[in-house]
Amino acid sequence: MENFDLNVLYNALLGYAPKVLGAILVIIIGFWVANRIAKMLDKNFRKANLDEDLRPFLITLITVLLKVLVFFSAAGIVGIETASFVALLAAAGFAIGMALQGTLGHFAAGVLILFFKPYRTGDFIVAQGYAGSVKEIQIFNTILTTLDNRIIIVPNGAIMSGPIENLTSPGQRKVDLTFGISYGDDIDKARSVIDSVIQAND
């Protein structure tokens, strides 16, 4: 009986081995092709002067979708029914979505930022108490570089939930500076020195 069970198991493994190997090959080759397509699209998007903020978002989204299709193809080769598999993934996705409502909110906020463009890469913004130049707009986060060269990662949902001050958009910015001089100093000379320093650093 034990030998019979082992033989049955052995034959079953032999029967599934080609399918499993085929699925693994499909995943390896499919992921490689997906990455190649992503690189090709990135190159074409750059040539077409696609918006610098929208380009990485689209590349990431397309790459994920292609890899999901590859995964479904591999599942079909093994013999998993796609319909039941999709239903299972939908249920799991719903459960994960309920657990990650904040993350999905950041994703939705990222889409809004990319399409309505309250700020772009390179803009200097103030949001949620942070001030810095926008280094990158990602799907879930916006990366800022502060004046003292710190990297701040702010969730997109947090940024869109409050006021955003874009200091780059108007093109010019007013800065109030206070200079103290004594009563005995020459005001005209002080003003001339200040103007010369400003002109030299304009």
XYZ file of N, CA and C in Angstrom:
606
model
N 0.829 -1.209 0.000
C 0.000 0.000 0.000
C 0.861 1.256 0.000
N 1.920 1.203 0.789
C 2.831 2.347 0.857
C 3.519 2.556 -0.477
N 3.931 1.428 -1.109
C 4.581 1.533 -2.409
C 3.622 2.094 -3.444
N 2.337 1.647 -3.331
C 1.324 2.135 -4.270
C 1.143 3.644 -4.129
N 1.065 4.109 -2.881
C 0.910 5.539 -2.643
C 2.105 6.318 -3.169
N 3.288 5.791 -2.963
C 4.493 6.449 -3.456
C 4.504 6.487 -4.970
N 4.062 5.399 -5.595
C 4.019 5.366 -7.054
C 3.015 6.377 -7.600
N 1.872 6.441 -6.933
C 0.862 7.416 -7.356
C 1.398 8.835 -7.219
N 2.052 9.104 -6.098
C 2.629 10.426 -5.870
C 3.712 10.732 -6.889
N 4.526 9.729 -7.172
C 5.619 9.902 -8.136
C 5.065 10.202 -9.525
N 4.051 9.443 -9.924
C 3.444 9.658 -11.238
C 2.761 11.025 -11.320
N 2.139 11.415 -10.203
C 1.488 12.728 -10.183
C 2.511 13.850 -10.323
N 3.644 13.681 -9.637
C 4.706 14.689 -9.738
C 5.264 14.746 -11.144
N 5.435 13.567 -11.754
C 5.924 13.538 -13.134
C 4.934 14.208 -14.079
N 3.647 14.048 -13.782
C 2.639 14.659 -14.634
C 2.600 16.175 -14.502
N 2.829 16.660 -13.292
C 2.766 18.100 -13.056
C 4.095 18.813 -13.306
N 5.184 18.068 -13.294
C 6.510 18.685 -13.428
C 6.639 19.529 -14.687
N 6.242 19.011 -15.876
C 6.356 19.842 -17.080
C 5.527 21.122 -16.990
N 4.329 21.023 -16.389
C 3.483 22.208 -16.255
C 4.119 23.235 -15.322
N 4.670 22.740 -14.213
C 5.305 23.648 -13.255
C 6.519 24.320 -13.878
N 7.332 23.520 -14.576
C 8.509 24.088 -15.246
C 8.086 25.093 -16.310
N 7.022 24.748 -17.045
C 6.520 25.679 -18.057
C 6.046 26.978 -17.437
N 5.358 26.874 -16.297
C 4.873 28.075 -15.617
C 6.033 28.934 -15.123
N 7.064 28.278 -14.591
C 8.241 29.019 -14.111
C 8.922 29.742 -15.262
N 9.043 29.048 -16.408
C 9.652 29.676 -17.585
C 8.815 30.857 -18.066
N 7.496 30.689 -18.050
C 6.614 31.784 -18.466
C 6.797 32.995 -17.557
N 6.911 32.756 -16.250
C 7.096 33.865 -15.307
C 8.438 34.554 -15.533
N 9.508 33.759 -15.686
C 10.843 34.344 -15.875
C 10.896 35.151 -17.167
N 10.460 34.515 -18.272
C 10.509 35.193 -19.570
C 9.514 36.353 -19.604
N 8.322 36.131 -19.040
C 7.304 37.178 -19.050
C 7.725 38.408 -18.270
N 8.322 38.208 -17.104
C 8.794 39.343 -16.309
C 9.915 40.078 -17.035
N 10.783 39.312 -17.703
C 11.878 39.944 -18.460
C 11.311 40.789 -19.589
N 10.323 40.241 -20.308
C 9.693 40.982 -21.404
C 8.976 42.220 -20.867
N 8.299 42.078 -19.724
C 7.598 43.220 -19.129
C 8.571 44.341 -18.780
N 9.718 43.984 -18.228
C 10.728 44.998 -17.896
C 11.293 45.649 -19.150
N 11.484 44.848 -20.205
C 11.990 45.395 -21.463
C 10.974 46.360 -22.074
N 9.702 45.971 -22.034
C 8.651 46.850 -22.552
C 8.601 48.148 -21.755
N 8.757 48.043 -20.439
C 8.744 49.236 -19.588
C 9.892 50.177 -19.951
N 11.077 49.616 -20.176
C 12.225 50.443 -20.561
C 12.003 51.090 -21.927
N 11.415 50.324 -22.863
C 11.149 50.865 -24.193
C 10.125 51.997 -24.127
N 9.068 51.784 -23.335
C 8.062 52.827 -23.181
C 8.643 54.065 -22.516
N 9.500 53.859 -21.526
C 10.140 54.983 -20.846
C 10.961 55.808 -21.834
N 11.675 55.114 -22.706
C 12.489 55.796 -23.714
C 11.607 56.576 -24.681
N 10.504 55.955 -25.123
C 9.593 56.630 -26.048
C 8.879 57.796 -25.377
N 8.520 57.622 -24.116
C 7.866 58.710 -23.387
C 8.804 59.908 -23.236
N 10.081 59.621 -23.015
C 11.058 60.709 -22.910
C 11.182 61.451 -24.238
N 11.213 60.688 -25.341
C 11.314 61.314 -26.664
C 10.074 62.151 -26.971
N 8.929 61.683 -26.479
C 7.679 62.403 -26.723
C 7.477 63.559 -25.745
N 8.471 63.781 -24.875
C 8.405 64.856 -23.874
C 7.169 64.737 -22.980
N 6.860 63.493 -22.600
C 5.751 63.278 -21.671
C 6.088 63.898 -20.322
N 5.082 64.378 -19.657
C 5.258 65.041 -18.367
C 6.139 64.207 -17.434
N 7.132 64.851 -16.831
C 8.108 64.153 -15.985
C 7.470 63.537 -14.747
N 6.367 64.094 -14.297
C 5.688 63.533 -13.132
C 4.801 62.350 -13.515
N 4.180 62.430 -14.687
C 3.260 61.380 -15.124
C 3.999 60.155 -15.650
N 5.180 60.361 -16.230
C 5.915 59.268 -16.878
C 6.231 58.113 -15.933
N 6.887 58.329 -14.779
C 7.191 57.189 -13.901
C 5.942 56.506 -13.356
N 4.869 57.280 -13.162
C 3.614 56.688 -12.686
C 3.058 55.709 -13.719
N 3.030 56.124 -14.989
C 2.514 55.252 -16.046
C 3.390 54.024 -16.236
N 4.702 54.207 -16.176
C 5.624 53.082 -16.347
C 5.399 52.047 -15.248
N 5.286 52.510 -14.015
C 5.051 51.585 -12.897
C 3.725 50.857 -13.049
N 2.680 51.585 -13.421
C 1.354 50.987 -13.566
C 1.337 49.946 -14.681
N 1.927 50.277 -15.831
C 1.963 49.342 -16.962
C 2.775 48.103 -16.615
N 3.902 48.288 -15.937
C 4.742 47.147 -15.557
C 3.998 46.196 -14.630
N 3.294 46.751 -13.652
C 2.530 45.912 -12.717
C 1.438 45.141 -13.450
N 0.718 45.809 -14.349
C -0.351 45.144 -15.097
C 0.195 44.022 -15.970
N 1.319 44.263 -16.636
C 1.922 43.230 -17.480
C 2.339 42.017 -16.651
N 2.910 42.262 -15.491
C 3.349 41.147 -14.640
C 2.164 40.379 -14.061
N 1.066 41.068 -13.810
C -0.145 40.372 -13.357
C -0.667 39.454 -14.455
N -0.646 39.934 -15.713
C -1.070 39.100 -16.839
C -0.169 37.882 -16.991
N 1.129 38.082 -16.810
C 2.071 36.959 -16.878
C 1.752 35.938 -15.788
N 1.460 36.422 -14.606
C 1.150 35.527 -13.488
C -0.113 34.714 -13.764
N -1.126 35.356 -14.345
C -2.351 34.632 -14.702
C -2.075 33.573 -15.767
N -1.225 33.912 -16.735
C -0.871 32.942 -17.773
C -0.174 31.734 -17.168
N 0.741 31.983 -16.234
C 1.449 30.883 -15.574
C 0.483 30.029 -14.764
N -0.477 30.668 -14.105
C -1.468 29.918 -13.327
C -2.312 29.029 -14.228
N -2.653 29.530 -15.429
C -3.417 28.730 -16.369
C -2.651 27.521 -16.864
N -1.337 27.662 -17.033
C -0.512 26.538 -17.479
C -0.493 25.433 -16.432
N -0.402 25.798 -15.179
C -0.380 24.808 -14.102
C -1.715 24.078 -14.005
N -2.791 24.750 -14.419
C -4.098 24.110 -14.377
C -5.070 24.784 -13.444
N -4.664 25.911 -12.882
C -5.561 26.647 -11.994
C -6.613 27.358 -12.836
N -7.882 27.177 -12.495
C -8.955 27.832 -13.228
C -8.891 29.338 -12.996
N -8.790 30.066 -14.106
C -8.607 31.511 -14.008
C -9.785 32.193 -13.318
N -11.001 31.724 -13.614
C -12.195 32.365 -13.039
C -12.202 32.261 -11.517
N -11.958 31.058 -11.020
C -11.940 30.876 -9.564
C -10.757 31.599 -8.943
N -9.649 31.638 -9.677
C -8.456 32.322 -9.189
C -8.711 33.820 -9.083
N -9.404 34.369 -10.094
C -9.739 35.799 -10.071
C -10.673 36.107 -8.906
N -11.648 35.219 -8.674
C -12.569 35.416 -7.549
C -11.825 35.396 -6.223
N -10.870 34.472 -6.108
C -10.071 34.392 -4.885
C -9.242 35.653 -4.694
N -8.627 36.125 -5.782
C -7.825 37.346 -5.702
C -8.698 38.558 -5.379
N -9.916 38.566 -5.935
C -10.825 39.680 -5.659
C -11.189 39.726 -4.179
N -11.467 38.554 -3.613
C -11.790 38.497 -2.183
C -10.596 38.913 -1.340
N -9.410 38.414 -1.725
C -8.197 38.792 -0.995
C -7.913 40.276 -1.161
N -8.141 40.779 -2.383
C -7.921 42.198 -2.630
C -8.847 43.076 -1.820
N -10.103 42.624 -1.665
C -11.058 43.386 -0.853
C -10.619 43.428 0.604
N -10.173 42.265 1.097
C -9.718 42.197 2.492
C -8.489 43.071 2.706
N -7.561 42.994 1.752
C -6.345 43.810 1.858
C -6.692 45.286 1.739
N -7.647 45.588 0.832
C -8.056 46.975 0.648
C -8.664 47.570 1.906
N -9.465 46.761 2.612
C -10.046 47.237 3.868
C -8.966 47.480 4.910
N -7.928 46.643 4.880
C -6.843 46.791 5.857
C -5.910 47.941 5.497
N -5.880 48.278 4.219
C -4.940 49.305 3.752
C -5.680 50.492 3.155
N -6.728 50.927 3.823
C -7.500 52.049 3.304
C -6.637 53.298 3.161
N -5.760 53.512 4.126
C -4.884 54.680 4.052
C -3.972 54.629 2.852
N -3.428 53.444 2.559
C -2.531 53.287 1.415
C -3.264 53.548 0.112
N -4.492 53.016 -0.008
C -5.285 53.260 -1.208
C -5.620 54.741 -1.346
N -5.829 55.405 -0.210
C -6.067 56.840 -0.244
C -4.855 57.598 -0.758
N -3.663 57.158 -0.367
C -2.438 57.790 -0.862
C -2.303 57.582 -2.370
N -2.691 56.384 -2.846
C -2.647 56.103 -4.280
C -3.593 57.029 -5.036
N -4.832 57.149 -4.536
C -5.810 58.028 -5.180
C -5.329 59.476 -5.172
N -4.725 59.888 -4.066
C -4.190 61.252 -3.981
C -3.053 61.448 -4.971
N -2.222 60.409 -5.160
C -1.140 60.493 -6.134
C -1.662 60.695 -7.542
N -2.763 60.002 -7.874
C -3.384 60.176 -9.194
C -3.894 61.606 -9.354
N -4.532 62.135 -8.321
C -5.039 63.510 -8.374
C -3.905 64.514 -8.547
N -2.804 64.289 -7.847
C -1.656 65.199 -7.963
C -1.108 65.194 -9.378
N -1.003 64.002 -9.986
C -0.428 63.886 -11.320
C -1.315 64.523 -12.385
N -2.626 64.488 -12.187
C -3.524 65.013 -13.213
C -3.897 66.477 -12.988
N -4.062 66.903 -11.744
C -4.427 68.292 -11.473
C -3.208 69.184 -11.246
N -2.071 68.576 -10.962
C -0.778 69.259 -10.878
C -0.776 70.492 -9.968
N -1.070 70.328 -8.683
C -0.883 71.462 -7.770
C 0.596 71.813 -7.617
N 1.462 70.876 -7.943
C 2.907 71.107 -7.973
C 3.543 70.089 -8.911
N 4.759 70.410 -9.342
C 5.500 69.545 -10.251
C 6.868 69.239 -9.653
N 7.569 68.308 -10.276
C 8.937 68.018 -9.858
C 9.796 69.268 -10.023
N 10.531 69.622 -8.992
C 11.372 70.815 -9.024
C 10.753 72.012 -8.328
N 9.438 71.993 -8.102
C 8.783 73.104 -7.410
C 9.156 73.102 -5.926
N 9.188 74.283 -5.358
C 9.417 74.426 -3.917
C 8.059 74.619 -3.260
N 7.689 73.680 -2.390
C 6.358 73.726 -1.789
C 6.445 73.684 -0.266
N 5.361 74.089 0.352
C 5.183 73.954 1.799
C 3.877 73.196 2.012
N 3.966 72.037 2.651
C 2.773 71.218 2.881
C 2.959 70.390 4.144
N 1.920 70.315 4.947
C 1.938 69.524 6.179
C 3.111 69.892 7.099
N 3.486 71.164 7.088
C 4.563 71.628 7.951
C 5.957 71.398 7.398
N 6.060 70.855 6.184
C 7.364 70.598 5.567
C 7.555 71.522 4.375
N 8.778 72.019 4.218
C 9.116 72.890 3.097
C 10.318 72.305 2.369
N 10.226 72.230 1.053
C 11.348 71.698 0.291
C 11.029 71.618 -1.189
N 12.051 71.299 -1.967
C 11.885 71.123 -3.409
C 11.383 69.712 -3.693
N 10.445 69.601 -4.612
C 9.882 68.296 -4.963
C 10.908 67.528 -5.793
N 11.453 66.487 -5.200
C 12.438 65.660 -5.897
C 11.771 64.634 -6.801
N 10.687 64.045 -6.307
C 9.992 63.014 -7.091
C 8.562 62.859 -6.574
N 7.644 62.646 -7.516
C 6.258 62.351 -7.169
C 6.016 60.879 -7.471
N 5.861 60.077 -6.432
C 5.647 58.648 -6.597
C 4.160 58.319 -6.479
N 3.831 57.040 -6.640
C 2.431 56.635 -6.591
C 1.820 56.917 -5.222
N 2.572 56.630 -4.164
C 2.037 56.769 -2.812
C 2.609 57.963 -2.054
N 3.791 58.427 -2.434
C 4.477 59.469 -1.662
C 5.027 60.558 -2.567
N 5.298 61.703 -1.954
C 6.051 62.777 -2.599
C 7.342 62.969 -1.813
N 8.461 62.990 -2.518
C 9.769 63.116 -1.877
C 10.238 64.560 -1.991
N 10.539 65.168 -0.848
C 11.002 66.549 -0.796
C 12.461 66.602 -0.369
N 13.185 67.575 -0.911
C 14.541 67.875 -0.468
C 14.516 69.239 0.204
N 14.834 69.293 1.491
C 14.759 70.540 2.236
C 15.973 71.418 1.944
N 15.916 72.648 2.446
C 17.013 73.582 2.214
C 18.312 73.124 2.862
N 18.212 72.358 3.948
C 19.424 71.834 4.584
C 19.744 70.417 4.096
N 19.220 70.094 2.899
C 19.559 68.851 2.188
C 19.094 67.590 2.913
N 17.933 67.665 3.556
C 17.315 66.473 4.137
C 16.252 65.946 3.183
N 16.067 64.635 3.187
C 15.046 64.005 2.355
C 13.811 63.732 3.217
N 12.678 64.283 2.811
C 11.424 64.090 3.526
C 10.461 63.334 2.610
N 9.927 62.215 3.089
C 8.951 61.435 2.328
C 7.576 61.689 2.943
N 6.718 62.353 2.184
C 5.394 62.729 2.684
C 4.330 61.941 1.919
N 3.435 61.226 2.601
C 2.353 60.507 1.908
C 1.473 61.469 1.115
N 1.102 61.065 -0.095
C 0.292 61.930 -0.947
C -1.054 62.261 -0.314
N -1.629 61.290 0.396
C -2.909 61.542 1.047
C -2.815 62.650 2.075
N -1.700 62.686 2.799
C -1.505 63.736 3.800
C -1.358 65.097 3.133
N -0.637 65.137 2.012
C -0.439 66.407 1.310
C -1.768 66.951 0.790
N -2.576 66.071 0.187
C -3.829 66.520 -0.415
C -4.908 66.820 0.624
N -4.679 66.428 1.872
C -5.680 66.665 2.914
C -5.557 68.048 3.543
N -4.558 68.809 3.146
C -4.353 70.133 3.720
C -3.933 71.127 2.656
N -3.714 72.377 3.054
C -3.293 73.394 2.089
C -1.887 73.128 1.560
N -1.685 73.454 0.287
C -0.381 73.304 -0.365
C 0.063 74.682 -0.835
N 1.202 75.112 -0.364
C 1.752 76.406 -0.778
C 2.863 76.156 -1.791
N 2.615 76.538 -3.047
C 3.599 76.367 -4.113
C 4.318 77.695 -4.325
N 5.570 77.756 -3.906
C 6.327 79.008 -3.978
C 7.012 79.194 -5.318
N 7.012 78.175 -6.159
C 7.670 78.258 -7.460
C 6.703 78.700 -8.540
N 5.455 78.342 -8.418
C 4.465 78.577 -9.465
C 4.352 80.036 -9.909
N 4.327 81.019 -9.006
C 4.224 82.406 -9.469
C 5.448 82.891 -10.237
N 6.596 82.273 -10.057
C 7.807 82.686 -10.765
C 8.694 83.604 -9.953
N 8.092 84.469 -9.140
C 8.849 85.371 -8.281
C 8.344 85.236 -6.850
N 9.236 85.501 -5.926
C 8.885 85.367 -4.518
C 9.390 86.587 -3.752
N 8.568 87.071 -2.847
C 8.958 88.199 -2.011
C 9.558 87.682 -0.714
N 10.713 88.234 -0.359
C 11.376 87.865 0.883
C 11.624 89.133 1.698
N 11.134 89.166 2.911
C 11.339 90.320 3.794
C 12.584 90.093 4.648
N 13.520 91.023 4.560
C 14.756 90.952 5.341
C 14.874 92.204 6.207
N 15.319 92.032 7.410
C 15.491 93.150 8.337
C 16.969 93.330 8.652
N 17.467 94.545 8.426
C 18.870 94.860 8.708
C 18.909 95.951 9.784
N 19.674 95.692 10.805
C 19.784 96.667 11.881
C 21.076 97.479 11.781
N 20.960 98.799 11.882
C 22.138 99.670 11.894
C 21.966 100.669 13.043
N 23.072 101.192 13.465
C 23.014 102.135 14.593
C 22.565 103.510 14.104
N 22.159 104.368 15.040
C 21.671 105.689 14.677
C 22.760 106.545 14.044
N 24.008 106.244 14.375
C 25.078 107.076 13.849
C 25.573 106.651 12.480
N 25.109 105.538 11.954
C 25.570 105.051 10.648
C 24.885 105.803 9.515
N 25.568 105.770 8.364
C 25.052 106.425 7.160
C 24.017 105.498 6.508
N 22.751 105.915 6.511
C 21.677 105.072 5.971
C 21.849 104.858 4.468
N 22.203 105.921 3.751
C 22.369 105.797 2.299
C 23.495 104.828 1.953
N 24.577 104.890 2.722
C 25.695 103.979 2.475
C 25.294 102.533 2.788
N 24.551 102.357 3.873
C 24.090 101.014 4.233
C 23.174 100.455 3.147
N 22.277 101.311 2.628
C 21.377 100.864 1.564
C 22.170 100.505 0.310
N 23.190 101.273 0.014
C 24.015 100.999 -1.166
C 24.748 99.664 -1.038
N 25.280 99.400 0.171
C 25.984 98.129 0.396
C 25.021 96.952 0.261
N 23.836 97.098 0.833
C 22.839 96.020 0.756
C 22.432 95.766 -0.690
N 22.185 96.853 -1.450
C 21.801 96.708 -2.859
C 22.891 96.023 -3.669
N 24.142 96.371 -3.395
C 25.250 95.766 -4.147
C 25.369 94.274 -3.852
N 25.147 93.906 -2.590
C 25.192 92.479 -2.228
C 24.061 91.714 -2.911
N 22.865 92.330 -2.929
C 21.716 91.675 -3.571
C 21.953 91.521 -5.066
N 22.465 92.583 -5.696
C 22.724 92.521 -7.135
C 23.779 91.471 -7.467
N 24.778 91.343 -6.587
C 25.848 90.369 -6.842
C 25.353 88.937 -6.739
N 24.288 88.727 -5.963
C 23.759 87.368 -5.780
C 22.429 87.154 -6.502
N 22.085 88.038 -7.405
C 20.818 87.936 -8.115
C 20.874 86.777 -9.131
